[in-house]
Short mmCIF file of C-alpha atoms in Angstrom, two decimals:
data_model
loop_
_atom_site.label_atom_id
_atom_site.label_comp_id
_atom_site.label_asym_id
_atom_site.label_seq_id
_atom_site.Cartn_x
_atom_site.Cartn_y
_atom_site.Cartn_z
CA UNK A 1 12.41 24.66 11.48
CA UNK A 2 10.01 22.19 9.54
CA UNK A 3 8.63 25.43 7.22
CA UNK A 4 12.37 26.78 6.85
CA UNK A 5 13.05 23.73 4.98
CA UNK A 6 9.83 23.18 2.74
CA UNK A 7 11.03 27.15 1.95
CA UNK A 8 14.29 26.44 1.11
CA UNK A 9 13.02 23.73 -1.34
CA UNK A 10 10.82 26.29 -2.33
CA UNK A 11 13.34 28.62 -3.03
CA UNK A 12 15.64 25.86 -4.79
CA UNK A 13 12.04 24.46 -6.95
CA UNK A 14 11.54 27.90 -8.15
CA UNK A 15 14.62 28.88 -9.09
CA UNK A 16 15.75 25.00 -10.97
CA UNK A 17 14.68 22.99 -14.13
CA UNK A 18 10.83 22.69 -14.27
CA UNK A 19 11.10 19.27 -15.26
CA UNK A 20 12.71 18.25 -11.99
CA UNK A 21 9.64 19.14 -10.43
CA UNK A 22 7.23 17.59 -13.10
CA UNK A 23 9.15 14.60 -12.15
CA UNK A 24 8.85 14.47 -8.58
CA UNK A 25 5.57 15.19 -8.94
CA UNK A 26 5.34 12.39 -11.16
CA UNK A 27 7.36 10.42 -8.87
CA UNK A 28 4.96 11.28 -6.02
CA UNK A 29 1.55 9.61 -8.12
CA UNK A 30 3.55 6.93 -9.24
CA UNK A 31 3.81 5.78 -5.52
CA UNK A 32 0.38 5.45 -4.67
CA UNK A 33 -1.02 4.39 -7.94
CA UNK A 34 -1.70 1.16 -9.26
CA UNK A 35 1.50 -0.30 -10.59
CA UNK A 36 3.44 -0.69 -7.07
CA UNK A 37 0.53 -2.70 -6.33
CA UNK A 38 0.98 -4.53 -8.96
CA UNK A 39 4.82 -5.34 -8.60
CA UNK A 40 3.72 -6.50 -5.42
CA UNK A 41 1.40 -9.10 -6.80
CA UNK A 42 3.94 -10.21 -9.15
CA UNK A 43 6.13 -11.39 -6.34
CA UNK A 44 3.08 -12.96 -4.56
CA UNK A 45 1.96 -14.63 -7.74
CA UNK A 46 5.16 -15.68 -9.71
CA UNK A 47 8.45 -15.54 -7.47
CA UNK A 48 7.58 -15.78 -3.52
CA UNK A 49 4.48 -16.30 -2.33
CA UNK A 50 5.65 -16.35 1.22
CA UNK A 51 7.86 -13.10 0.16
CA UNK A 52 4.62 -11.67 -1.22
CA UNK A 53 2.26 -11.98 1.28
CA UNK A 54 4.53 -10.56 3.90
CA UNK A 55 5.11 -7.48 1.59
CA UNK A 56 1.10 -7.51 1.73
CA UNK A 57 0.77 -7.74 5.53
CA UNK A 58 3.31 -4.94 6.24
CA UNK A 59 1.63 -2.57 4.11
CA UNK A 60 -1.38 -3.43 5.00
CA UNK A 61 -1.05 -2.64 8.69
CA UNK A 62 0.96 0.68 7.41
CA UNK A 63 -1.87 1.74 6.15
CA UNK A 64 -4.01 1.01 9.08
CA UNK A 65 -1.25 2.88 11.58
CA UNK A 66 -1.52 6.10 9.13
CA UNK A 67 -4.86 6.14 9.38
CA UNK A 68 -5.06 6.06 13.25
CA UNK A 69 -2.47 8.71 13.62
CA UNK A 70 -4.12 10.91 11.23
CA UNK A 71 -7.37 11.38 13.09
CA UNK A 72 -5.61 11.12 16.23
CA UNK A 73 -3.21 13.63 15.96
CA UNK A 74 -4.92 15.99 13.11
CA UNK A 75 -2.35 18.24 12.07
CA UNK A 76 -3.04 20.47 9.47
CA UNK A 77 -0.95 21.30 5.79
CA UNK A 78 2.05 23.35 5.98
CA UNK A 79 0.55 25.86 3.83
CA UNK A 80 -2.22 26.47 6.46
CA UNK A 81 0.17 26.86 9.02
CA UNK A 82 1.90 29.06 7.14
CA UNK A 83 0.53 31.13 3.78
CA UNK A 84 4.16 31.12 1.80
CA UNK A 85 4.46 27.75 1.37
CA UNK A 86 2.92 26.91 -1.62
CA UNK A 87 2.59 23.64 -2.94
CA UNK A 88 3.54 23.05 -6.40
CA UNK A 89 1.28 22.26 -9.28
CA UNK A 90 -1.54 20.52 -8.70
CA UNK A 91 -0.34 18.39 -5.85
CA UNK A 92 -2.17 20.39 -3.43
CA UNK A 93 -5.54 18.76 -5.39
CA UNK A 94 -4.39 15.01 -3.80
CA UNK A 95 -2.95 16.73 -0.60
CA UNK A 96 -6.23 16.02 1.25
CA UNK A 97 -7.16 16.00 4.51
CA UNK A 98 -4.38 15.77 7.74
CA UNK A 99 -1.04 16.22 6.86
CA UNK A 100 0.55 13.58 9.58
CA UNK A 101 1.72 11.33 8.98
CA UNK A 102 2.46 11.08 5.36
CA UNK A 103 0.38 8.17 3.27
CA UNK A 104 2.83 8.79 0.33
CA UNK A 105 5.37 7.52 2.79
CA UNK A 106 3.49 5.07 3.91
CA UNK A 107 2.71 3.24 0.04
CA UNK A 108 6.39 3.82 -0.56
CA UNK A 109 7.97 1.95 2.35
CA UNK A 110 5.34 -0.71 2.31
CA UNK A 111 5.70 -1.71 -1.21
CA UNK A 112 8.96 -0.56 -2.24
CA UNK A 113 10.48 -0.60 0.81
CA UNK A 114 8.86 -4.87 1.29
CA UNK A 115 9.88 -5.66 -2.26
CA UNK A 116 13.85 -3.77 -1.29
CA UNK A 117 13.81 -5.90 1.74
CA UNK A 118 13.14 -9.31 0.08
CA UNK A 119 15.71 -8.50 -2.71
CA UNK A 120 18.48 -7.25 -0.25
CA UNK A 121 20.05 -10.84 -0.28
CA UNK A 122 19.06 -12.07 -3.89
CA UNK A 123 19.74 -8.84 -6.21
CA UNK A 124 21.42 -5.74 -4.04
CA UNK A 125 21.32 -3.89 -7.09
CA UNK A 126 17.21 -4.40 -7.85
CA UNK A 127 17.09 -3.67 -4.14
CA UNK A 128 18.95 -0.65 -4.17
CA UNK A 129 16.88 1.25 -7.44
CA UNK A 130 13.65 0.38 -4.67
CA UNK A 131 15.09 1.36 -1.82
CA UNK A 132 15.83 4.44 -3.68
CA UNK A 133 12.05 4.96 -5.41
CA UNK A 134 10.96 5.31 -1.59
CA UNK A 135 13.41 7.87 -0.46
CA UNK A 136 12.79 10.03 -3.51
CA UNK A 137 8.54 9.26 -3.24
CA UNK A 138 9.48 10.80 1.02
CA UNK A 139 11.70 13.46 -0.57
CA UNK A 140 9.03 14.95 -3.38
CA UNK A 141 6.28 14.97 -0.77
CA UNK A 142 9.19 17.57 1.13
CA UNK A 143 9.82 18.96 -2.37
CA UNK A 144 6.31 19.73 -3.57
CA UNK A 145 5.58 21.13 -0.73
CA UNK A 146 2.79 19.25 0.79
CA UNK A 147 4.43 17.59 3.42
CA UNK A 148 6.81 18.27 6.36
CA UNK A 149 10.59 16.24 7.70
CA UNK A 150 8.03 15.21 10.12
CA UNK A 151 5.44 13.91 8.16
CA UNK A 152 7.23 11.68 6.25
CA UNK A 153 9.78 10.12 8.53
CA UNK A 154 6.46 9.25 10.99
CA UNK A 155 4.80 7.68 7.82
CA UNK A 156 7.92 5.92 7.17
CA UNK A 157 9.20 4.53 10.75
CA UNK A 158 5.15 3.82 11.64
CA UNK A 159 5.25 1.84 8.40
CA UNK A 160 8.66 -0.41 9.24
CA UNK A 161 7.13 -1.04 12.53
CA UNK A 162 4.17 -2.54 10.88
CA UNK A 163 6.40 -4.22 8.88
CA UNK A 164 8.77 -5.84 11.81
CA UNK A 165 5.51 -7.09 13.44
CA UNK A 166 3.83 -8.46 10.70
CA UNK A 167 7.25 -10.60 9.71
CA UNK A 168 7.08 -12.00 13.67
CA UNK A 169 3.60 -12.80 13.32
CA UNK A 170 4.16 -14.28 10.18
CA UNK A 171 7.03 -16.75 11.68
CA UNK A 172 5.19 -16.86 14.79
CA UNK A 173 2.48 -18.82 13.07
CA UNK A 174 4.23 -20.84 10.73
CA UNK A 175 5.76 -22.76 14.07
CA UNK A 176 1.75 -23.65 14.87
CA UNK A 177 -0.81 -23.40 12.16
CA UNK A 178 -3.30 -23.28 15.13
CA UNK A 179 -2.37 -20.26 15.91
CA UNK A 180 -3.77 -18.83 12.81
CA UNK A 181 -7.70 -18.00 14.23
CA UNK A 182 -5.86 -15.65 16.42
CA UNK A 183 -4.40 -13.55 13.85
CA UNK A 184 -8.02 -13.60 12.33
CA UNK A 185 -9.62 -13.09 15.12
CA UNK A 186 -6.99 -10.05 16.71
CA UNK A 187 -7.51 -8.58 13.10
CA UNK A 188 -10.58 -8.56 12.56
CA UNK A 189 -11.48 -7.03 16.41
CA UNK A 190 -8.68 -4.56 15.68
CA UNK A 191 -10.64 -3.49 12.66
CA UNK A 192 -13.86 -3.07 14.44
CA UNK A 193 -12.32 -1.28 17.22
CA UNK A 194 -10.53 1.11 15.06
CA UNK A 195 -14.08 2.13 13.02
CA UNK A 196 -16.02 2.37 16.25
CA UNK A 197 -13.39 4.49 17.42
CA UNK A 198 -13.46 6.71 14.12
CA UNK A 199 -17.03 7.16 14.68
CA UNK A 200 -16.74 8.56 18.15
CA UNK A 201 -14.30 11.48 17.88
CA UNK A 202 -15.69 14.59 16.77
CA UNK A 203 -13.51 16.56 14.04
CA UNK A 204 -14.43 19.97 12.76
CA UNK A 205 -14.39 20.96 9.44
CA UNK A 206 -11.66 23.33 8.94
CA UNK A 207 -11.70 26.11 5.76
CA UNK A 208 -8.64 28.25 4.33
CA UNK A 209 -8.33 31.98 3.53
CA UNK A 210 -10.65 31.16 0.49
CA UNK A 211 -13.11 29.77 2.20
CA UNK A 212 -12.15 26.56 0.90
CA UNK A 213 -12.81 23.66 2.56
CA UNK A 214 -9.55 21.80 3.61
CA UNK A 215 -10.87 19.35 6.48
CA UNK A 216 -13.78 17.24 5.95
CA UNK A 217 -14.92 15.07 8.50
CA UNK A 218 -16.78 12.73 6.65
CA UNK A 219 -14.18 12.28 3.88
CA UNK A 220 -10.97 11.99 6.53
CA UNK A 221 -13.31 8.91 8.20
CA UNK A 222 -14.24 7.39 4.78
CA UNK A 223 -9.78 7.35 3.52
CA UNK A 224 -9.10 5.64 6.96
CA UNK A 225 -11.18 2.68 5.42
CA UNK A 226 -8.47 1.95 3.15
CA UNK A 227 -6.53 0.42 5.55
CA UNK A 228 -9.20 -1.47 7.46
CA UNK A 229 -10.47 -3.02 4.16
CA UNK A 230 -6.86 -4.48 3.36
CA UNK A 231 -6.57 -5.77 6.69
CA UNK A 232 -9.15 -7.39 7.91
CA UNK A 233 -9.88 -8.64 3.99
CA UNK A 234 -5.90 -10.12 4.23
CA UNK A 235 -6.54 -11.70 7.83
CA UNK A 236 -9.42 -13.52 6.82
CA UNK A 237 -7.60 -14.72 2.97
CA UNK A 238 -4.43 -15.24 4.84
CA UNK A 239 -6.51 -18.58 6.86
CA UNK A 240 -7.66 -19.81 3.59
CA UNK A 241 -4.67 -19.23 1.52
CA UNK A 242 -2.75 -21.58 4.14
CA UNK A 243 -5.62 -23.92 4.55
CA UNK A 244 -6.14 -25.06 0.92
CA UNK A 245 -3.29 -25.49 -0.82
CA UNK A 246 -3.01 -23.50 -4.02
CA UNK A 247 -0.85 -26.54 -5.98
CA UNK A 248 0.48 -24.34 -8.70
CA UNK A 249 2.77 -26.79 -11.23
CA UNK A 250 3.53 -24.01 -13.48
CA UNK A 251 7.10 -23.16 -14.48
CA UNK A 252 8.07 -19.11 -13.21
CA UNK A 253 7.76 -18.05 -17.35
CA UNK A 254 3.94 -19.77 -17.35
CA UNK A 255 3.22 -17.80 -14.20
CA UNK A 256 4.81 -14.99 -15.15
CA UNK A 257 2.45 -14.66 -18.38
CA UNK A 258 -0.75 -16.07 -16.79
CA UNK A 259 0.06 -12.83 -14.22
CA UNK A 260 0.17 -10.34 -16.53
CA UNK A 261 -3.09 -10.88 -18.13
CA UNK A 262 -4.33 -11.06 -14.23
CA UNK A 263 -3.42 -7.58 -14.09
CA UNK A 264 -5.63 -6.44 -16.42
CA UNK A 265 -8.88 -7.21 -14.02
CA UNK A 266 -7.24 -5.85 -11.24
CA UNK A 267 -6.05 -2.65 -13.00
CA UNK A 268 -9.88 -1.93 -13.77
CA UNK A 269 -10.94 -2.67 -10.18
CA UNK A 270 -8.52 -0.56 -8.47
CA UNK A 271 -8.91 2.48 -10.56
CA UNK A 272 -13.07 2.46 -11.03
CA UNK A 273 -14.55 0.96 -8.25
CA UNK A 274 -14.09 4.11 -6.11
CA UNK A 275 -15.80 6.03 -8.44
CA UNK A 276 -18.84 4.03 -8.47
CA UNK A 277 -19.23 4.07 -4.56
CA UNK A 278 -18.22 7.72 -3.96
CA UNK A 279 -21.75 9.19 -4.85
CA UNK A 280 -23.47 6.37 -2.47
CA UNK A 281 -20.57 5.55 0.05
CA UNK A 282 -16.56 7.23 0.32
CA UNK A 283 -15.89 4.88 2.81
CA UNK A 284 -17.48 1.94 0.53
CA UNK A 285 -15.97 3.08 -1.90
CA UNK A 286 -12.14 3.08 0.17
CA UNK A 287 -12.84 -0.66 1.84
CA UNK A 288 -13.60 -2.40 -1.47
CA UNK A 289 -11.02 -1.22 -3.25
CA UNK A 290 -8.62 -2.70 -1.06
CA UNK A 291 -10.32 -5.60 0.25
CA UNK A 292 -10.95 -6.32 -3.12
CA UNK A 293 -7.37 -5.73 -4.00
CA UNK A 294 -6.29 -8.66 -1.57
CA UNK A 295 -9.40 -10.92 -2.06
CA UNK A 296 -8.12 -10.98 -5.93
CA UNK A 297 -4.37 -11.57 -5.42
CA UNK A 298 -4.39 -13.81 -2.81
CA UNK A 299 -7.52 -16.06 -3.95
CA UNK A 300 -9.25 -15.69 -6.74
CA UNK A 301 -5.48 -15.81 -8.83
CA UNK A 302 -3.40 -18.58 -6.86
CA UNK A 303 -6.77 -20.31 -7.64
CA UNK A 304 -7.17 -20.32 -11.22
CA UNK A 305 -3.42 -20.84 -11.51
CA UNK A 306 -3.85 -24.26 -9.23
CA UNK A 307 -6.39 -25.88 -11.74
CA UNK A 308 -4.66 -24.96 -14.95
CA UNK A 309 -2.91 -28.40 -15.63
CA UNK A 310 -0.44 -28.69 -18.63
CA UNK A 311 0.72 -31.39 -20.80
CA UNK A 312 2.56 -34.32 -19.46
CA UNK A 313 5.72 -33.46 -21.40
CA UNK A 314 5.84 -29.86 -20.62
CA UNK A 315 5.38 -30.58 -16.68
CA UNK A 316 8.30 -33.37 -17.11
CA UNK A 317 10.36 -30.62 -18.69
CA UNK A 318 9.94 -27.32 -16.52
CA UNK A 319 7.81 -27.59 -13.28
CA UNK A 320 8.17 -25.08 -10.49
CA UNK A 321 5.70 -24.91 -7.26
CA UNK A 322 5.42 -21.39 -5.45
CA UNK A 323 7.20 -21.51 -2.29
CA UNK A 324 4.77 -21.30 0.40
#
């Protein structure tokens, strides 16, 4: 049933406008590239900080959950399972590893999914055009041919479940601040129990008609490391963040243009640091780009922006504090 439908879209790709599928392929690295992230940030750093941080949290354990499921249930491409689907252009190249559940889906529906969720009640429109960039990032993984139904509803629902529990934890907390060591704690031991886990289970490598090979079992380990680096970097920044208070008394126009020059440092991190570590460490390489990711936004920028003081007479005329 799942291949009839990746043929039929097949069938309909094929036969359409090329551009449509240049798009959705476009569509498709858009999603888990930099500049979601960096919307993200934005809300963290100039509208809601609470807002932002929750968006953070729910993607953050999304990405831990697809990890988990992929080397737990490791189910191959549709194109392995079956030699006429073929994926189009080059998105077979980023199609690596497992094919369940989908991580497209899961950078969608933790970013724009979090930001469509926060805007539902403030600009139904704004919400809407997001709400709609992560059904059409599920729909051109279907499209392109890399992914199955199956694939990317899992990636989605695991993602919103992430999402619901790290909003309860969230208020949970926020009713004791004592109760903050044992979201530290319970992430950090989650972490750790998830990477001694990876390193027990045995996965063989797995090669296509080519002799190409599709499943590597170092690489598959190393990816899963994205999700434990954002997690157990945004439980321990999560305890500072709420323990020193990050005074920011700069308007939303101040922050806003402060933010966008933050960017720029982040933009470099996020897209080169992997490179460096690949030929020493993959799985380096995967943790510190998203450890580093959170360390950055939820640190190192509230920070600066709490000791940049302006004049007297500006403050007096336009002063705005983050909402916590």
């Amino acid at each position: 049933m799942d291949i009839s439908y990746l043929l039929f879209l097949q069938n309909l790709r094929e036969s359409g406008a090329g551009f449509v599928s240049d798009f959705m392929l476009w569509m498709s690295k858009f999603a888990v590239g930099f500049w979601p992230i960096a919307m993200a940030c934005m809300v963290y750093w100039v509208f809601d900080r609470r807002a932002g941080k929750k968006i953070f949290a729910g993607f953050g354990l999304g990405l831990l959950a697809t990890g988990f499921l992929k080397l737990t249930f490791r189910i191959t491409r549709p194109w392995l399972r079956d030699s006429r689907v073929l994926p189009y252009g080059d998105s077979k190249v980023s199609a690596t590893g497992y094919s369940f559940p989908s991580g497209h889906s899961t950078f969608a529906t933790g970013l724009f999914g979090g930001m469509a969720w926060w805007q539902r009640k403030r600009n139904l429109f704004l919400a809407t055009v997001l709400f709609g960039a992560m059904i059409l990032t599920m729909f051109s993984r279907n499209f392109l041919g890399v992914h199955t139904p199956q694939d990317v509803l899992v990636g989605m629902l695991s993602t919103v479940i992430m999402m619901a529990v790290s909003s309860k934890i969230e208020d949970w907390t926020d009713k004791n601040t004592k109760r903050d060591i044992f979201v530290i704690i319970g992430g950090l031991l989650l972490c750790v129990g998830l990477i001694l886990y990876y390193q027990s289970i045995n996965i063989a490598e797995l090669y296509d008609e080519a002799g190409t090979l599709v499943i590597n079992p170092k690489v598959m380990k190393a990816d899963s490391f994205e999700g434990i680096g954002f997690v157990s970097a945004f439980a321990v920044c999560r305890m500072f963040e709420r323990r020193f208070d990050f005074d920011i008394r700069l308007s939303k126009k101040d922050r806003f243009i402060i933010s966008v020059f933050a960017l720029i440092p982040l933009y470099w991190w996020f897209n080169n640091i992997m490179p460096i570590c690949v030929p020493f460490s993959r799985a380096l390489g995967r943790y510190l780009t998203h450890s580093g990711t959170v360390v950055y936004s939820m640190i190192i920028v509230p920070f600066v922006m709490s000791k940049i003081r302006l004049p007297k007479w500006m403050l007096e005329k336009e002063t705005e504090v983050v909402k916590k």
